[in-house]
Short mmCIF file of C-alpha atoms and ligand atoms in Angstrom, two decimals:
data_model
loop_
_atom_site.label_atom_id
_atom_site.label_comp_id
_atom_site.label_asym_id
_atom_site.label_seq_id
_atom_site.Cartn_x
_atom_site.Cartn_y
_atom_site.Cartn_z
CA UNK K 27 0.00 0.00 0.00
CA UNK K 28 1.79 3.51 -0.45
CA UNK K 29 1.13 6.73 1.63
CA UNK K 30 -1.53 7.84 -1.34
CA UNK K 31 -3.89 5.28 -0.44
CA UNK K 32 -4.04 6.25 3.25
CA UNK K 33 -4.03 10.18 1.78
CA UNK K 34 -7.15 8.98 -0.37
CA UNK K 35 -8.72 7.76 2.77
CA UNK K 36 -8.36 10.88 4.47
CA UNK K 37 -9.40 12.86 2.45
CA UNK K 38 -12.42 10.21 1.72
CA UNK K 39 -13.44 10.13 5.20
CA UNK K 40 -12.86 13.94 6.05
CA UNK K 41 -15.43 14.53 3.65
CA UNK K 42 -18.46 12.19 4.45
CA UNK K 43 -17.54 13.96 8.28
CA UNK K 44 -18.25 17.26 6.69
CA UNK K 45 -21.69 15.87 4.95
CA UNK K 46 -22.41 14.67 8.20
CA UNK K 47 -21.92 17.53 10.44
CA UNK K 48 -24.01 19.50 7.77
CA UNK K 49 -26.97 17.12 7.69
CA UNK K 50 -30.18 17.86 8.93
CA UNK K 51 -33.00 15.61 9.28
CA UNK K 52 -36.43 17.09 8.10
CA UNK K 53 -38.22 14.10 9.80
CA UNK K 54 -38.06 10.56 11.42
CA UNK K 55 -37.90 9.23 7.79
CA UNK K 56 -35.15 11.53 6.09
CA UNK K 57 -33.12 10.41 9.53
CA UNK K 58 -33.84 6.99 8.92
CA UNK K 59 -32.46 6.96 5.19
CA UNK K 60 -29.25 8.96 6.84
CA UNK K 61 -28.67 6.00 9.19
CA UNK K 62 -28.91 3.40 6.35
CA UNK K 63 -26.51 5.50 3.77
CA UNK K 64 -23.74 5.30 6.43
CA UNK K 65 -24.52 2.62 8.88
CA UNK K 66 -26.42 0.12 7.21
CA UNK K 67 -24.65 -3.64 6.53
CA UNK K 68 -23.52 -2.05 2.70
CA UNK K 69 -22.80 1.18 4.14
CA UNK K 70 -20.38 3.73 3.98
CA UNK K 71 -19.02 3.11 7.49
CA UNK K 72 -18.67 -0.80 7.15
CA UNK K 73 -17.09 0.12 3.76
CA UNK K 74 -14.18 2.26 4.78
CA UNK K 75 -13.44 -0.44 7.64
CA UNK K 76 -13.30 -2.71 4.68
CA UNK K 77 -10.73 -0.26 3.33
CA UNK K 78 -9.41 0.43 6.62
CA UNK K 79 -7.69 -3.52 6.62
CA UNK K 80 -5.76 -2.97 3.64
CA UNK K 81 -3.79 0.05 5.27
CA UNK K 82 -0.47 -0.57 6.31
CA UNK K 83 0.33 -1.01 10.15
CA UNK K 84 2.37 2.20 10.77
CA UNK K 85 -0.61 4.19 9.40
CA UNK K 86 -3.33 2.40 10.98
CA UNK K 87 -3.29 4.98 13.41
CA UNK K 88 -4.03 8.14 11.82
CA UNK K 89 -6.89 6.42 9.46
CA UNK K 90 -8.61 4.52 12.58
CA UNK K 91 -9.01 7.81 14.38
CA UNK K 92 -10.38 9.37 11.48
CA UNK K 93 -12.31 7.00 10.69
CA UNK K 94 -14.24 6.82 14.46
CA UNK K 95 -14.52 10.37 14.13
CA UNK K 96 -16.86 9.82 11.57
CA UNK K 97 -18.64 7.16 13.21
CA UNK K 98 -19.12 9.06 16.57
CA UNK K 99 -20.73 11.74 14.62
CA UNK K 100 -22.47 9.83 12.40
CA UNK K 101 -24.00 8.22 15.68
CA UNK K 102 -24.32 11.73 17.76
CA UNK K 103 -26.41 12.74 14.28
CA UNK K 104 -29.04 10.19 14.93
CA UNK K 105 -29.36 10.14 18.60
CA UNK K 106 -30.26 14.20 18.52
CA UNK K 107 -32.51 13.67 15.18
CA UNK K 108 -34.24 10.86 17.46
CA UNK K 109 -34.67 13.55 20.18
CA UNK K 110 -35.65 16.02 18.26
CA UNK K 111 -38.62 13.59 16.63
CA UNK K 112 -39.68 12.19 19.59
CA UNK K 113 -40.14 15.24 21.38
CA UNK K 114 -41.97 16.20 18.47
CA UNK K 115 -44.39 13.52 18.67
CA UNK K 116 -44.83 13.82 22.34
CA UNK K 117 -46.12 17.71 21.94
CA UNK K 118 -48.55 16.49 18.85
CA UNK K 119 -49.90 13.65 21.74
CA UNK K 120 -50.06 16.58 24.33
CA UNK K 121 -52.23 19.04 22.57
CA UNK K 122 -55.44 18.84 24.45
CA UNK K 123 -56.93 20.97 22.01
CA UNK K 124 -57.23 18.42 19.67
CA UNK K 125 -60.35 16.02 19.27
CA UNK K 126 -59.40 12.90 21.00
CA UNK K 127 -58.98 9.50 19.23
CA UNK K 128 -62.59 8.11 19.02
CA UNK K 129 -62.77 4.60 21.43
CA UNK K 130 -64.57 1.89 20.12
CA UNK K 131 -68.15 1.47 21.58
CA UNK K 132 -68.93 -1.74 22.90
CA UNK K 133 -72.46 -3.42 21.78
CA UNK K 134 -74.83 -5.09 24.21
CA UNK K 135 -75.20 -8.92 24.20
CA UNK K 136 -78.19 -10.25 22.48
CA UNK K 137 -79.51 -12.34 25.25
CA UNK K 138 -79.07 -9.18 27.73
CA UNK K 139 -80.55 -6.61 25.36
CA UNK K 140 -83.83 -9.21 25.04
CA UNK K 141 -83.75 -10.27 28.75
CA UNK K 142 -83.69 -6.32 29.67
CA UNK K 143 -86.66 -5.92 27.66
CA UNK K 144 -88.91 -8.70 29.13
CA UNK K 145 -88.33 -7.53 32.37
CA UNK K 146 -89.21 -4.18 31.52
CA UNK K 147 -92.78 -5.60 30.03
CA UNK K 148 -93.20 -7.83 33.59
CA UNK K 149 -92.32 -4.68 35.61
CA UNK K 150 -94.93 -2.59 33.91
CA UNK K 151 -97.56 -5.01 35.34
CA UNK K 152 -96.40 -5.28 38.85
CA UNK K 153 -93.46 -8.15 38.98
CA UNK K 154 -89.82 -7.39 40.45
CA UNK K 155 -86.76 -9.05 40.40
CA UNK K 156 -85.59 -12.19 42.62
CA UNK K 157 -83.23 -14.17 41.63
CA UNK K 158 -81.42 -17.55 43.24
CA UNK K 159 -77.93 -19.53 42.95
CA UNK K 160 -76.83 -21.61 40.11
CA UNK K 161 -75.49 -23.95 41.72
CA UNK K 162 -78.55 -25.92 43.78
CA UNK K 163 -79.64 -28.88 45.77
CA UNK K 164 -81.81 -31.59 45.07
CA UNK K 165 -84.93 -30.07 46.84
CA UNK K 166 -84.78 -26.52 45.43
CA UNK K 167 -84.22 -28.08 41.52
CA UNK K 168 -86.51 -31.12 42.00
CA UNK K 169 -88.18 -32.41 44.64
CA UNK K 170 -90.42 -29.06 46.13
CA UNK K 171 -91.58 -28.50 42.35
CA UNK K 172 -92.95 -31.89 42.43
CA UNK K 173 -90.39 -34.28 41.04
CA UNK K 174 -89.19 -36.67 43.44
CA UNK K 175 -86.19 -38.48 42.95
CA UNK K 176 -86.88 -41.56 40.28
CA UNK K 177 -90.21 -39.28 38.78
CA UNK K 178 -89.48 -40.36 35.05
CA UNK K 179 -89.84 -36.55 34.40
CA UNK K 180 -86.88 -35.94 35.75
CA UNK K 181 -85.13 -37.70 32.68
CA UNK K 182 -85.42 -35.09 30.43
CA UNK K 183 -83.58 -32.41 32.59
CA UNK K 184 -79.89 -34.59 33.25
CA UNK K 185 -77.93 -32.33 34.55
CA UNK K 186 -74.12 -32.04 36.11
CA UNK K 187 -73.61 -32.91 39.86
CA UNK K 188 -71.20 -31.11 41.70
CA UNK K 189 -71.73 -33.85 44.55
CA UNK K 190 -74.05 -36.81 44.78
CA UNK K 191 -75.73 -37.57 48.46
CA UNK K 192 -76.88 -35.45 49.05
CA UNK K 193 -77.09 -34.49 45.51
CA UNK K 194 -75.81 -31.04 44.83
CA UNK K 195 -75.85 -29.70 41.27
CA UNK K 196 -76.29 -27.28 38.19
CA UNK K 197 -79.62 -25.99 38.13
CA UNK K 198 -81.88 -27.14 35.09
CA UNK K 199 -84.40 -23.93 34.90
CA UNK K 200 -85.22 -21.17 36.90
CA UNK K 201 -87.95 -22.55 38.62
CA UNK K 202 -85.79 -23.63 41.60
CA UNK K 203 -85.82 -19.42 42.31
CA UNK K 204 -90.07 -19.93 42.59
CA UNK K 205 -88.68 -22.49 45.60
CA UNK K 206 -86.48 -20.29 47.37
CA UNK K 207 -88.66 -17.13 47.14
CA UNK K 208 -91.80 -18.86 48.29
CA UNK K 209 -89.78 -20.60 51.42
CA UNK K 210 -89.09 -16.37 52.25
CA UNK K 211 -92.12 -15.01 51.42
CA UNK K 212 -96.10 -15.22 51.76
CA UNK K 213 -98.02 -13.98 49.25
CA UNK K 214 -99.19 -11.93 47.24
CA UNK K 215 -95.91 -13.05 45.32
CA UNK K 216 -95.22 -11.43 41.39
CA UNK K 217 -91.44 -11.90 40.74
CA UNK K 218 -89.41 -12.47 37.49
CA UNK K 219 -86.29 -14.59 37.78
CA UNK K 220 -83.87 -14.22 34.65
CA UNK K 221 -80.24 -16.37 34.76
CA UNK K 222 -78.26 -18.92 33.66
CA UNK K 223 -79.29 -22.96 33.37
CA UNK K 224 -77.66 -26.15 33.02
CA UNK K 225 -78.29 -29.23 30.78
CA UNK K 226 -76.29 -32.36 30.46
CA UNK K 227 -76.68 -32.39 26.68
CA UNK K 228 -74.72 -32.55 23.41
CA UNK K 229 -73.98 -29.10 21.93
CA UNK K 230 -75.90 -27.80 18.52
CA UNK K 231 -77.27 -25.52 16.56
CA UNK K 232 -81.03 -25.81 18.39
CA UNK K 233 -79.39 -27.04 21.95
CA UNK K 234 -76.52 -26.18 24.21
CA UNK K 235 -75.30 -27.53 27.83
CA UNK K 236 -75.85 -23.60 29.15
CA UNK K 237 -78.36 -21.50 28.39
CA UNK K 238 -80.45 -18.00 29.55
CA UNK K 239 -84.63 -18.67 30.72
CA UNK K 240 -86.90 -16.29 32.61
CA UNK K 241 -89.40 -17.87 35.42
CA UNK K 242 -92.55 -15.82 36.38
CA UNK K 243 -94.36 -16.62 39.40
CA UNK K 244 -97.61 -15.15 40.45
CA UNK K 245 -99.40 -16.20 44.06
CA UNK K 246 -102.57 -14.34 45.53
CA UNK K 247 -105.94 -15.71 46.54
CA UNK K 248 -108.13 -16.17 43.77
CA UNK K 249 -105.79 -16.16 41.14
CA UNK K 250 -107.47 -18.41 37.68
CA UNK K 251 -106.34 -20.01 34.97
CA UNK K 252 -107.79 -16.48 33.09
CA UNK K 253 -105.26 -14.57 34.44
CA UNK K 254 -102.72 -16.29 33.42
CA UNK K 255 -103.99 -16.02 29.76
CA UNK K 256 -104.41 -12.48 30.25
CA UNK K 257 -101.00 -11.77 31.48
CA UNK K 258 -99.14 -14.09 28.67
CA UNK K 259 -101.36 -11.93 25.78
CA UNK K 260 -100.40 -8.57 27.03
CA UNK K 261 -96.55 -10.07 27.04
CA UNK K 262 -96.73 -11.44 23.36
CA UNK K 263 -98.17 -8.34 22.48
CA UNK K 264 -95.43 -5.98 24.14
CA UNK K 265 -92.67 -8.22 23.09
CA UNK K 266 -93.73 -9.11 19.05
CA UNK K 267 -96.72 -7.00 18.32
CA UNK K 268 -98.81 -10.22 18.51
CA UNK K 269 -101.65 -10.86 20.76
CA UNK K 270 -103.11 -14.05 19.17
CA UNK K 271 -101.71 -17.49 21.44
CA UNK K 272 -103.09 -20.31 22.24
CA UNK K 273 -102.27 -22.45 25.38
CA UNK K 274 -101.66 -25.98 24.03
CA UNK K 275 -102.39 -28.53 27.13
CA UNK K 276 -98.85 -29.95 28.15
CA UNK K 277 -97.43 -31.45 31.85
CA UNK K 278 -95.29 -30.08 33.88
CA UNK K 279 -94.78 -31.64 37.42
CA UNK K 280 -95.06 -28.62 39.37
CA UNK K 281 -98.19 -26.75 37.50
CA UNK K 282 -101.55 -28.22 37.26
CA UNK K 283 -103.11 -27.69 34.64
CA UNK K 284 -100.08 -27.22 32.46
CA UNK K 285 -99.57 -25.76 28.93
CA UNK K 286 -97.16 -24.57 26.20
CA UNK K 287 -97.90 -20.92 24.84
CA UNK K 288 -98.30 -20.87 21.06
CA UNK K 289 -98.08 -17.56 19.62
CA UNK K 290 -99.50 -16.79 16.20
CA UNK K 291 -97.12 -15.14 14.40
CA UNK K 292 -98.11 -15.41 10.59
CA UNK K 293 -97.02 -16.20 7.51
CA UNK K 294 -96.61 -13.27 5.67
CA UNK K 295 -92.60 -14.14 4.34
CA UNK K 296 -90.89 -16.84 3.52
CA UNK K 297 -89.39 -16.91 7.00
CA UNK K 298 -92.61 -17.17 8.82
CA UNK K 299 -93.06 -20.29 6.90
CA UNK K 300 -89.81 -21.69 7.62
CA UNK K 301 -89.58 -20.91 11.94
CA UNK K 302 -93.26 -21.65 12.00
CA UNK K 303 -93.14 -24.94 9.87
CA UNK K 304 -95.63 -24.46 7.54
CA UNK K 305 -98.14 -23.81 10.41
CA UNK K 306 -97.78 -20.26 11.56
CA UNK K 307 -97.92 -21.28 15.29
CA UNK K 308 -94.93 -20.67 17.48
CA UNK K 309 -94.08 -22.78 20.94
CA UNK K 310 -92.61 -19.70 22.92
CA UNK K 311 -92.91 -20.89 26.53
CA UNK K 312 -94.64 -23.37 29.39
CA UNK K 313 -97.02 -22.56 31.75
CA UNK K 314 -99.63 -23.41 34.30
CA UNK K 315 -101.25 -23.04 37.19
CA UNK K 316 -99.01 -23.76 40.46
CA UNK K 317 -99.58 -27.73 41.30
CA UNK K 318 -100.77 -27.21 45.55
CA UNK K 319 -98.40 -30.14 46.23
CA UNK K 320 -95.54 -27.59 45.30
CA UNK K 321 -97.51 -25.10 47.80
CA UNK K 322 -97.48 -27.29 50.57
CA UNK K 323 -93.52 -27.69 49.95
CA UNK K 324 -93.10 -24.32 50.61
CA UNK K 325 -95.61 -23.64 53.46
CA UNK K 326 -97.80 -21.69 51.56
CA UNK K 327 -101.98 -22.44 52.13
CA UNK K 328 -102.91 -23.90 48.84
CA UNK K 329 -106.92 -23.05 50.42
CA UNK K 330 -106.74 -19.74 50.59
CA UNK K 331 -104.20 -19.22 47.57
CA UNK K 332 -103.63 -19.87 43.97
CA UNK K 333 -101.28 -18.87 40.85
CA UNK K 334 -99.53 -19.31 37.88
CA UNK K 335 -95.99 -19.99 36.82
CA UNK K 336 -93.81 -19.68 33.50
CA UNK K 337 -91.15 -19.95 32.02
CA UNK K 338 -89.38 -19.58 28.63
CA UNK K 339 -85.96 -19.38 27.21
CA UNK K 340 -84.03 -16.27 26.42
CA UNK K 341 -81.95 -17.56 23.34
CA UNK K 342 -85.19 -18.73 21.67
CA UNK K 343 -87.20 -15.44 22.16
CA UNK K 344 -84.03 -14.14 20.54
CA UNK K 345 -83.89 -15.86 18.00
CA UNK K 346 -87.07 -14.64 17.01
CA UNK K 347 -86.33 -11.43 17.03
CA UNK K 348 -83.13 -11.11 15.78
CA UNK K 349 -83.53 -14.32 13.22
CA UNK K 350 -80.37 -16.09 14.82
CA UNK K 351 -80.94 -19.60 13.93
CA UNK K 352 -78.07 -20.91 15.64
CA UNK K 353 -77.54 -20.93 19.36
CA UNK K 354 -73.14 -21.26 19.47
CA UNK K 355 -73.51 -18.03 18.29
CA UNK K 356 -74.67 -16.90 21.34
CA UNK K 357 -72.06 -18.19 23.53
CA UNK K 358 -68.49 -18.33 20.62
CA UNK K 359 -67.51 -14.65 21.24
CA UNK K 360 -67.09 -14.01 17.46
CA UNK K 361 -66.86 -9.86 17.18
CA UNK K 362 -68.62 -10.25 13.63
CA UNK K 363 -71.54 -11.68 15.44
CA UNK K 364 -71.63 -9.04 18.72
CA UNK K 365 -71.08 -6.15 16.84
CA UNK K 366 -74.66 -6.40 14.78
CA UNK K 367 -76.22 -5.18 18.35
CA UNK K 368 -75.86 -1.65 18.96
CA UNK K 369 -77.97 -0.64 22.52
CA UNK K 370 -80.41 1.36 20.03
CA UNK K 371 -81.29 -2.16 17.78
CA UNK K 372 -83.82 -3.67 19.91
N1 DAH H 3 -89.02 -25.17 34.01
C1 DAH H 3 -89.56 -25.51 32.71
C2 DAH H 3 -88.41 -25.99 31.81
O1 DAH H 3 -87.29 -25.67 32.06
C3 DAH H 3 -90.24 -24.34 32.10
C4 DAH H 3 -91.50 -24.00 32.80
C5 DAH H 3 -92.69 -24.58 32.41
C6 DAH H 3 -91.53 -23.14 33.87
C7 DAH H 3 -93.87 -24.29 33.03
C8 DAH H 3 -92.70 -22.86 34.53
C9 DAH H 3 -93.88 -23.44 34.10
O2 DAH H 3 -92.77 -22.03 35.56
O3 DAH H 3 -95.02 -23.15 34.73
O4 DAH H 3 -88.67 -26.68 30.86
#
C-alpha cells in the first residue's frame, strides 16, 4: 500500500464527516435513510473499515481515528434527530386541544338486550326481580316442584352434579328461584327470575349444555287459569306486536293444569313459513297453574291461595327477534356476530 492510499482515505473520510456535520433531518424518515446510507450492513461506514484492513500497520493509526470520528458523529447525528422527533411527537400527543382518538363502543349482548326488555314488560304489570344460585340442591331443583327423585320426568332435565348424596348440582331452569322465594315469602308473590341454566346435553345448533330462561311466578288468593292467559297476551303483544296465542295442554310436574304458549305469528314471508313450519304457530314458553303439592312444599296455604308460573328461554325469544338460527352463536364470542347489536337495535 503507499502513503496515497491512506491520503485517499483521508481525504475520503474527512469529507463524508463534513456531509455529516451539515446534515439535517427534516423528519423521522429523512433520519432513517441517513442511518442506512452510512450505517447500514452495505454502508459507507462498514465500507471504509473494509478499506481500513488494507492500510499498512504504521498508518493504521491516523486512518482509525479518522475514521471513528466519523462514526461518533455519524451516531451523535441520529441520537439528537431521534430527540428532536420524539419530542416532536410527544407535543402532537399533548395538545389537548385536539379532538381525542374516538374509542370503540362496545355493543350489548343479544340475550341481555332481550332479557332487559322482558323484564321491563313484567315490571310494567307489577313483577320485580328475585333471583337464586346456580349452583342448587336436590330439593330446590326437583323435589319441592314436584319431582321426586326416580319421577321419570326428571329424565329429560340430566344435569351435572357437583356432589351426589346429598345431591348437589347445576340448576336445570329457573324454577328452583319460585322455591327459594316462596320458602321467604307469603303472598301476594309477582317476581321475574332471569339467569343462567344447566343441561347435560350434546352441543348444537337448536341445543346447548348452558343456556339464559326467565321464570314468572304469580301467588294471591283467587288467582285463575284467566289470568294467566291475560298476562301471557299482554306479554306477546309488548314483546312481538302479537296478541293471538293459544295455550296448548302440556305437563309439567309442578303446574296443574299445564300448557305450552303458542303464539301466532303469521305467515306473511318466507321466513314465517320456515320458523313456523308451515303452520304459523310458534311454541314460545310453558305454563300453568301452580300444582298445591308444590304449595305445601313451601308452606304456603294452597286453600286460601292460587297462581300461575312460567317460564321460557331467552336464546329462543331471541332468536325470534333477531332471526339467529343458531344458538353457538350466542355463547363463541365471534366480534362479527356481537357487533350487529348496537344498545339502540332492539
Ligand atoms: N321449568 C320448565 C323448563 O325448564 C319451564 C317452565 C314450564 C316453567 C312451566 C314454569 C312453568 O314455571 O309453569 O322446561
Amino acid at each position: 500500500m503507499t502513503n496515497d492510499f491512506r491520503g485517499n482515505m483521508i481525504e475520503s473520510i474527512e469529507k463524508y464527516l463534513q456531509e455529516v456535520v451539515a446534515f439535517e433531518a427534516s423528519d423521522a424518515r429523512a433520519l432513517e435513510e441517513f442511518r442506512i446510507k452510512y450505517l447500514g450492513k452495505n454502508g459507507i461506514v462498514n465500507a471504509l473499515f473494509t478499506d481500513f484492513k488494507k492500510v499498512p500497520g504504521p498508518e493504521k493509526r491516523e486512518v482509525g481515528q479518522a475514521l471513528n470520528k466519523l462514526k461518533v458523529a455519524v451516531n451523535e447525528k441520529i441520537d439528537a434527530g431521534k430527540e428532536a422527533f420524539a419530542s416532536e411527537q410527544k407535543s402532537v400527543f399533548m395538545d389537548l386541544t385536539k379532538p381525542g382518538d374516538p374509542l370503540p363502543m362496545g355493543s350489548r349482548h343479544p340475550i341481555n338486550l332481550v332479557r332487559k326488555r322482558i323484564i321491563e314488560i313484567f315490571k310494567r304489570i307489577g313483577f320485580s326481580l328475585s333471583d337464586g344460585p346456580e349452583i342448587e340442591d336436590d330439593w330446590h331443583n326437583f323435589t319441592a316442584l314436584n319431582l321426586p327423585e326416580f319421577h321419570p320426568a326428571r329424565d329429560m332435565q340430566d344435569t351435572f352434579f357437583i356432589q351426589q348424596n346429598p345431591d348437589i348440582l347445576l340448576r336445570t331452569h329457573t324454577s328452583s328461584v319460585q322455591i327459594r322465594y316462596m320458602t321467604e315469602n307469603q303472598p301476594p308473590i309477582r317476581i321475574l327470575s332471569p339467569g343462567r341454566v344447566y343441561r347435560n346435553e350434546a352441543i348444537s345448533s337448536r341445543s346447548h349444555c348452558m343456556f339464559h330462561q326467565i321464570e314468572g311466578l304469580y301467588i294471591d288468593e283467587k288467582v285463575s287459569f284467566a289470568d294467566l292467559k291475560q298476562t301471557l297476551q299482554f306479554f306477546t303483544t309488548e314483546l312481538f306486536g302479537k296478541s293471538q296465542i293459544r295455550l296448548r295442554p302440556s305437563y309439567f310436574p309442578f303446574t296443574e293444569p299445564s300448557a305450552e304458549v303458542d303464539v301466532y305469528w303469521g305467515l306473511e314471508t318466507e321466513t314465517d313459513y320456515r320458523i313456523t313450519k308451515g303452520t304459523g304457530w310458534l311454541e314460545i314458553m310453558g305454563c300453568g297453574m301452580v300444582d298445591p303439592a308444590v304449595l305445601e312444599n313451601v308452606n304456603i296455604d294452597a286453600e286460601k291461595y292460587s297462581g300461575f308460573a312460567f317460564g321460557m328461554g331467552i336464546e329462543r325469544i331471541a332468536l325470534l327477534l333477531y332471526q339467529i338460527g343458531d344458538i353457538r352463536l350466542y355463547f363463541e364470542n365471534d366480534m362479527r356476530f356481537l357487533e350487529q347489536f348496537e344498545p339502540g337495535l332492539v
